[in-house]
Short mmCIF file of C-alpha atoms and ligand atoms in Angstrom, two decimals:
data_model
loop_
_atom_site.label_atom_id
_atom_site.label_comp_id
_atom_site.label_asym_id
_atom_site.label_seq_id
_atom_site.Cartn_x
_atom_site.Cartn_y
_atom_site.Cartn_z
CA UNK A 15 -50.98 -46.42 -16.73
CA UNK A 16 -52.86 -49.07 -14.83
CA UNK A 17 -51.95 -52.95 -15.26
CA UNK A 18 -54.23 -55.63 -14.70
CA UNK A 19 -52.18 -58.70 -13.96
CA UNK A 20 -54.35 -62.22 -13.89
CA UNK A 21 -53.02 -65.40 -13.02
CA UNK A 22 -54.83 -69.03 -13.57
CA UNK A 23 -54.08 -70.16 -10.23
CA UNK A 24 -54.18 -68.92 -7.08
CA UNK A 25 -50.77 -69.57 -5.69
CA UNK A 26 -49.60 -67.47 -9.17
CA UNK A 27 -50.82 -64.29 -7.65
CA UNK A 28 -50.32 -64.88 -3.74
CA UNK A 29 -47.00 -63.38 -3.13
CA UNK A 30 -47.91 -60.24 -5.59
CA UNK A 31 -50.87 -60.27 -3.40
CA UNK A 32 -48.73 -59.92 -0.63
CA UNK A 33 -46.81 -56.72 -1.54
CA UNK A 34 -49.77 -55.04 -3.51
CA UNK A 35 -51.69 -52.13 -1.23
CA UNK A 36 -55.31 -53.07 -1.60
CA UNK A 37 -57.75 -49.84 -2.15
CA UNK A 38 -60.36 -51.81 -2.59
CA UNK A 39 -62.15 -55.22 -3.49
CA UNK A 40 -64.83 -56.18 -5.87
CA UNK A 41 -66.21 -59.16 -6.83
CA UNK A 42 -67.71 -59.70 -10.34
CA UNK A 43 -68.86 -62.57 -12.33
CA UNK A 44 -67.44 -65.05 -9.18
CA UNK A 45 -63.90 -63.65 -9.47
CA UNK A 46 -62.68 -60.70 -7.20
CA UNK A 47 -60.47 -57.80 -8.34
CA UNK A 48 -58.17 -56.26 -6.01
CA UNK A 49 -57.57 -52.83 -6.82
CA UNK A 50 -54.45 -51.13 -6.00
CA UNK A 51 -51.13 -50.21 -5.92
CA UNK A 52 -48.48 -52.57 -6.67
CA UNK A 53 -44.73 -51.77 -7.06
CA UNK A 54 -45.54 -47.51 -7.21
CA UNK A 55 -48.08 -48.35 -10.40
CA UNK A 56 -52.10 -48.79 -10.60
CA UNK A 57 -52.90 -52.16 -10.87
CA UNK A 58 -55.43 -54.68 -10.78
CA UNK A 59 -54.80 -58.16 -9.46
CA UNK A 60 -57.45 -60.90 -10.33
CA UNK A 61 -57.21 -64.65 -9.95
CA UNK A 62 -58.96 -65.56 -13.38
CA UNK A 63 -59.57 -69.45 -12.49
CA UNK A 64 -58.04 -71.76 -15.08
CA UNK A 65 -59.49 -72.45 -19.03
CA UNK A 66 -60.50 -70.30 -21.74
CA UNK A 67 -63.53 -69.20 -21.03
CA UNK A 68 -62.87 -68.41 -17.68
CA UNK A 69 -59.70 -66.53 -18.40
CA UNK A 70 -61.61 -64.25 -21.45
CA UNK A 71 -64.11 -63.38 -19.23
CA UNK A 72 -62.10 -62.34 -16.60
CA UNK A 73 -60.08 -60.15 -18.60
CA UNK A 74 -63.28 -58.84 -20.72
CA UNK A 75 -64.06 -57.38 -17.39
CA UNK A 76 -60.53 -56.36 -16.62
CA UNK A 77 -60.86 -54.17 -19.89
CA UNK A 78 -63.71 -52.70 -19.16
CA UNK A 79 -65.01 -52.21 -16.05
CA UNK A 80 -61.58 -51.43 -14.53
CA UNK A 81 -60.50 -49.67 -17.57
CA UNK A 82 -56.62 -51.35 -17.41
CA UNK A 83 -54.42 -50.17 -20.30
CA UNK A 84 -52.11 -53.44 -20.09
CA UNK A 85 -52.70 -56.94 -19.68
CA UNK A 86 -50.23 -59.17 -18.13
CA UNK A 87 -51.28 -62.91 -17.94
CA UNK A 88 -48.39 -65.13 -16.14
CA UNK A 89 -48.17 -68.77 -15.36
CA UNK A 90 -47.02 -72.26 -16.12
CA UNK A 91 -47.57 -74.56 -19.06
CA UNK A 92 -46.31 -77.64 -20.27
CA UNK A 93 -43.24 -77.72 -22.83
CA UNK A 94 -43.99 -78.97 -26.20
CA UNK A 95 -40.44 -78.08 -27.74
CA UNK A 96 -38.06 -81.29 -25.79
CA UNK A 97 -35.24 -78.44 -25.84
CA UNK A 98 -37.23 -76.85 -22.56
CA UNK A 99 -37.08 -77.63 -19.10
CA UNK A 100 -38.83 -77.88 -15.78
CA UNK A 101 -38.17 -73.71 -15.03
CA UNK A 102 -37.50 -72.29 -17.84
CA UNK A 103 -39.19 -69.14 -19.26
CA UNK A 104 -41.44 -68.86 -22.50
CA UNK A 105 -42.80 -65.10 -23.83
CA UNK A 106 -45.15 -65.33 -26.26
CA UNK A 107 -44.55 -63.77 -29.49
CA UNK A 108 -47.84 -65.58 -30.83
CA UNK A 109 -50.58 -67.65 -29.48
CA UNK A 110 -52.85 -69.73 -31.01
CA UNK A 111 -55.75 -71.70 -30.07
CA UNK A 112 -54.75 -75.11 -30.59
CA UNK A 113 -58.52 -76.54 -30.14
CA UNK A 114 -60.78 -74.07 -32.18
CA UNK A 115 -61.64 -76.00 -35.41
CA UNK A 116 -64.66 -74.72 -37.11
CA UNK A 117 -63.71 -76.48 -40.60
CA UNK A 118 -64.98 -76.54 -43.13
CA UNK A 119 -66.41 -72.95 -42.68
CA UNK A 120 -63.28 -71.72 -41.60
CA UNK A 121 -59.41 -72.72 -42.01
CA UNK A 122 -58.05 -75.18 -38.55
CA UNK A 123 -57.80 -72.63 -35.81
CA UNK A 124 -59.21 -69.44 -37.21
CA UNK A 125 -61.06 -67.60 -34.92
CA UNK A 126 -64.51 -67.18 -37.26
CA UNK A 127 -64.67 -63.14 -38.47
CA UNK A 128 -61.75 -62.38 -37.33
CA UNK A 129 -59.84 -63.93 -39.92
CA UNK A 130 -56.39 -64.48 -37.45
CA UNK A 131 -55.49 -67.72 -36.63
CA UNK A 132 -52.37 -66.40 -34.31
CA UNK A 133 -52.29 -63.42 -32.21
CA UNK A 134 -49.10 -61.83 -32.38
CA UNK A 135 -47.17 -59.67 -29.75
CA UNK A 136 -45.61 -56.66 -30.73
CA UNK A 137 -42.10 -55.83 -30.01
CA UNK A 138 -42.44 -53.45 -27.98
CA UNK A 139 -44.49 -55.34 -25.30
CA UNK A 140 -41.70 -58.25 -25.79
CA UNK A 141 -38.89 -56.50 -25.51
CA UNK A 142 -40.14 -55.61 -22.31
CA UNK A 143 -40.90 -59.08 -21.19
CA UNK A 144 -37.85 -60.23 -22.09
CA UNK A 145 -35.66 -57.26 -19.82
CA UNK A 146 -37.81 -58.27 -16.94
CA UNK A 147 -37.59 -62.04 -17.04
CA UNK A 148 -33.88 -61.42 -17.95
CA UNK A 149 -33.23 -59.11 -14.68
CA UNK A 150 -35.21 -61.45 -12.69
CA UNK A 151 -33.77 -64.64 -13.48
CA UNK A 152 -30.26 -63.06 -13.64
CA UNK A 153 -30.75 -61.34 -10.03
CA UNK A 154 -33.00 -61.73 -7.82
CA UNK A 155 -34.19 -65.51 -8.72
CA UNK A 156 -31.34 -66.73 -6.11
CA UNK A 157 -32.37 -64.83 -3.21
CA UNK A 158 -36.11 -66.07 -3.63
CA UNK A 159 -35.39 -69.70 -4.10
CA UNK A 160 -32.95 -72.14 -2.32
CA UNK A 161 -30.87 -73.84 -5.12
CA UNK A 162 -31.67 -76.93 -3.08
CA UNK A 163 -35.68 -76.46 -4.18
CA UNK A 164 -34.43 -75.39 -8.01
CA UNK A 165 -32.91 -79.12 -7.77
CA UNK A 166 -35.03 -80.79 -6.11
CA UNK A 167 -37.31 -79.97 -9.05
CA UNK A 168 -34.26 -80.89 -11.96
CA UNK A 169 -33.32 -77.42 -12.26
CA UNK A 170 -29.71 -77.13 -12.06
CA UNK A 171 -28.46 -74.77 -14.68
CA UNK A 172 -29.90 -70.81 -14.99
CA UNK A 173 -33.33 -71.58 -16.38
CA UNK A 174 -33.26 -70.72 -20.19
CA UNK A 175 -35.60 -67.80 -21.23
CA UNK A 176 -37.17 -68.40 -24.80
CA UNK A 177 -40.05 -66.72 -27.30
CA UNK A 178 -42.64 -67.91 -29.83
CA UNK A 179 -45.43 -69.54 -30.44
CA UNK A 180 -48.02 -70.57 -26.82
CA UNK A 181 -50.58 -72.89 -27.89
CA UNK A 182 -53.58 -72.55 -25.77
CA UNK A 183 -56.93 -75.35 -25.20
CA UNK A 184 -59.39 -76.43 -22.94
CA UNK A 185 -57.40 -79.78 -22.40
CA UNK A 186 -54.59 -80.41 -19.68
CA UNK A 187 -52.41 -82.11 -21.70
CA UNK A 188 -50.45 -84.89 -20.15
CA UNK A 189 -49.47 -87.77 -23.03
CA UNK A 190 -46.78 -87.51 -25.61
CA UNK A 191 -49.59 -88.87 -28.59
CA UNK A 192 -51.60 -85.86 -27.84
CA UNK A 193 -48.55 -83.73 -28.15
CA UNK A 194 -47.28 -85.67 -31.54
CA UNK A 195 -50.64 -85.41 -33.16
CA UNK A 196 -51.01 -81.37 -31.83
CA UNK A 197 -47.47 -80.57 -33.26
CA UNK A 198 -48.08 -82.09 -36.28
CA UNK A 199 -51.80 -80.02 -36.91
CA UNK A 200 -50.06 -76.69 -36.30
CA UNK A 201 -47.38 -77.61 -38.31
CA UNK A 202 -49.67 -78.87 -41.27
CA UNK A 203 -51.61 -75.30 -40.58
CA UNK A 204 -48.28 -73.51 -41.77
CA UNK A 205 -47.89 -72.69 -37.79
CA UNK A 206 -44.11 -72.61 -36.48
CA UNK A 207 -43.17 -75.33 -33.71
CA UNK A 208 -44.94 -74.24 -30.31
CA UNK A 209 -42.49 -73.44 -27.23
CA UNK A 210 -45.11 -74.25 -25.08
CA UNK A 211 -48.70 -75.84 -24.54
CA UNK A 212 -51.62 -74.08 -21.41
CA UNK A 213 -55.21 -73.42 -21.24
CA UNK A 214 -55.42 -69.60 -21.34
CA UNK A 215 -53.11 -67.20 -23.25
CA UNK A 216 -54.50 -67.08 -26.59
CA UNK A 217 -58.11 -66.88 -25.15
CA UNK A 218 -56.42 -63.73 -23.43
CA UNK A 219 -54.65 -62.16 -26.78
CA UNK A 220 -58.14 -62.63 -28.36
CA UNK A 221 -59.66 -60.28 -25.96
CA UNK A 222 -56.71 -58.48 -25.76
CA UNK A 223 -56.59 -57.88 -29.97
CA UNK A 224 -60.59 -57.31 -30.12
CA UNK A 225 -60.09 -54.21 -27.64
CA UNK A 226 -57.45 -52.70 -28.71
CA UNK A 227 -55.16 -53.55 -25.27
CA UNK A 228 -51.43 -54.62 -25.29
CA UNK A 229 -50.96 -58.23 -23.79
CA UNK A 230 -48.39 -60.05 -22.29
CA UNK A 231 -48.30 -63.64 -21.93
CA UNK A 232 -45.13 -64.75 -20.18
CA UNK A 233 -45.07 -68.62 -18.73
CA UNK A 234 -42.95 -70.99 -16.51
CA UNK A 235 -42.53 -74.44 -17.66
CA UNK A 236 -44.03 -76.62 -15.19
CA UNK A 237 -43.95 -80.20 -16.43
CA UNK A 238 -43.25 -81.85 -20.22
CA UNK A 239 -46.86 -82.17 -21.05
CA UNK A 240 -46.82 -86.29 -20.44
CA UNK A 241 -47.84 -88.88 -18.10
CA UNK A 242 -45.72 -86.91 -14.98
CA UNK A 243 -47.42 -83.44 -15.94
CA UNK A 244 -49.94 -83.32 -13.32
CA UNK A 245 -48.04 -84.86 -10.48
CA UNK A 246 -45.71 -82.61 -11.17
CA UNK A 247 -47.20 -79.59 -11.59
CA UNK A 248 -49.10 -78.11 -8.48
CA UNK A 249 -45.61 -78.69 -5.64
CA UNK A 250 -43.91 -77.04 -8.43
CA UNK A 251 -46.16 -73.77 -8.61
CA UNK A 252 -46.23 -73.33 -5.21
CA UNK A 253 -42.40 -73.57 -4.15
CA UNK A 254 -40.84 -72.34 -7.55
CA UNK A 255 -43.51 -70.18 -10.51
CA UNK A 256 -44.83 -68.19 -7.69
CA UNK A 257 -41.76 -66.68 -7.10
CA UNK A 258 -40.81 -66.52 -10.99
CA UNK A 259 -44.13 -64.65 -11.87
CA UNK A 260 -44.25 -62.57 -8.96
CA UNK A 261 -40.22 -61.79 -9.60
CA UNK A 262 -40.50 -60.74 -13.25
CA UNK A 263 -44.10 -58.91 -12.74
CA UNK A 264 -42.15 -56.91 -10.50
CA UNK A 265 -39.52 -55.95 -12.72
CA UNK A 266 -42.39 -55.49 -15.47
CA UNK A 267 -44.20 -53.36 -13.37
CA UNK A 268 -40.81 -50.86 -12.94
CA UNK A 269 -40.24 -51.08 -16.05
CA UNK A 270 -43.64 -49.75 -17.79
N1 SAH B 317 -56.79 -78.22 -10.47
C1 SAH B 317 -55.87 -77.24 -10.95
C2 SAH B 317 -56.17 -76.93 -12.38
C3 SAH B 317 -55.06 -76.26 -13.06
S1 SAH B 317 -55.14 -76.57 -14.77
C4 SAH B 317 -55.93 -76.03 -10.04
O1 SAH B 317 -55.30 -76.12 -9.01
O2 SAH B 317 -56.55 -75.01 -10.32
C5 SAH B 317 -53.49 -76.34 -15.23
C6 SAH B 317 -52.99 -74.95 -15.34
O3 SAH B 317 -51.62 -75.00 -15.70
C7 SAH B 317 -53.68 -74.17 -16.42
O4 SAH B 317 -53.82 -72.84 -15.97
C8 SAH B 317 -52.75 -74.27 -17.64
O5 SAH B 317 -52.65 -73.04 -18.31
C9 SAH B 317 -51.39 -74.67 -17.07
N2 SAH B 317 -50.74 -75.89 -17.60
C10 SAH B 317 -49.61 -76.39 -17.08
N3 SAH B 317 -49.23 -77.52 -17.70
C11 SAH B 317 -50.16 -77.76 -18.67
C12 SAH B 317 -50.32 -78.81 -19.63
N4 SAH B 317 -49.47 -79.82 -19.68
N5 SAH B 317 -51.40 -78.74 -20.44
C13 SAH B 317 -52.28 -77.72 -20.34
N6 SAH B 317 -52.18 -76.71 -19.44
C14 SAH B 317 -51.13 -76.71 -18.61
#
């Protein structure tokens, strides 16, 4: 088993950088791979950059230069449902992309000759999602950061650990009207309510579903997707989501 583990941002795969023994570097297509062992497994640790295409080609090569048998892409995104919060957890049991409209050729956001609109995570690869982000926000969460950061940031309670639908675009999305009108095209598209909205994850389970490899998409809420998102966002990645996707990649990584 070897796990390729890809992260939009940089400060998303710093601390697993940190504990992974590197065997060696490449660098392809402007991104570098660091090949290794992380947690007693084979892995592969790439920063992917953020947006679609960047994150499908990283992964493309992922697949098939360094031959990984599991994909798991972590980060933060913006909440769409209002019941979320600033650190809560989404797993994605389907992801969508939320700006591919190729009508009238094709139905609103079908991927053309594939004929799926959603990509859908099996339950196997969610179930174990959900028993690491469980044992990790249950556990060791509190040891890696001070309740007095969790607040500072509005989280108070345990952060809440949720799955379904990730809607993914080529948009940073940062105004409730662009939310409204979004919600309301999935929903006309016969698409459940989204958990959650980023700029990857269904680029990712598109690659993922074309070669055959399992994928998990796992995210920490990182703003509300409205006029505080991106002031928000990049404090909150670096003192808090680090530590979330490093802490449940870890348990992940035991786990597989
Ligand atoms: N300049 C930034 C760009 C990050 S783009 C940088 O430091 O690289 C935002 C990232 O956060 C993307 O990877 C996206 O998946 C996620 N994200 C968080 N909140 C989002 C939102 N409201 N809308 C879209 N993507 C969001």
């Amino acid at each position: 088993m070897k796990v390729g583990i890809v992260g939009a941002m940089p400060q998303e795969i710093a601390l697993l950088q940190r504990d992974m023994t590197v065997v060696r570097r490449q660098t392809r297509g402007m991104r570098e791979y660091l090949e290794g062992r992380l947690y007693e497994k084979d892995a592969v640790l790439v920063f992917s950059r953020c947006a679609k295409v960047a994150a499908a080609s990283t992964v493309t090569t992922l697949i098939e230069v360094f031959g990984v048998d599991l994909v798991i892409f972590t980060g933060v995104a913006g909440a769409v449902d209002p019941a979320l919060g600033i650190g809560d957890v989404v797993i994605g049991n389907a992801l969508v992309q939320h700006d591919l409209d190729t009508r009238p050729l094709f139905r609103r956001f079908e991927v053309p000759l594939l004929g799926e609109i959603a990509f859908e995570v099996p339950p196997a690869m969610l179930g174990l999602a959900r028993r690491s982000a469980e044992r990790y926000l249950h556990g060791p969460l509190h040891q890696d950061v001070p309740t007095e950061v969790l607040s500072a940031f509005g989280i108070t309670g345990p952060p809440s650990l949720r799955e379904g639908l990730i809607v993914s675009g080529d948009q940073f999305i940062a105004d409730p009207g662009t939310l409204t009108d979004l919600r309301r095209a999935l929903k006309s598209a016969g698409l459940p309510a989204p958990l959650c909205v980023e700029m990857e994850g269904a680029a990712v389970a598109q690659v993922c579903h074309e070669h055959g490899v399992p994928v998990i998409v796992m995210r920490t809420i990182s703003d509300k997707a409205d006029h505080s998102a991106a002031v928000d966002f990049v404090p909150f990645v670096e003192r808090v989501a680090s530590h979330f996707t490093s802490g449940i990649v870890r348990e992940l990584i035991t786990l597989v």
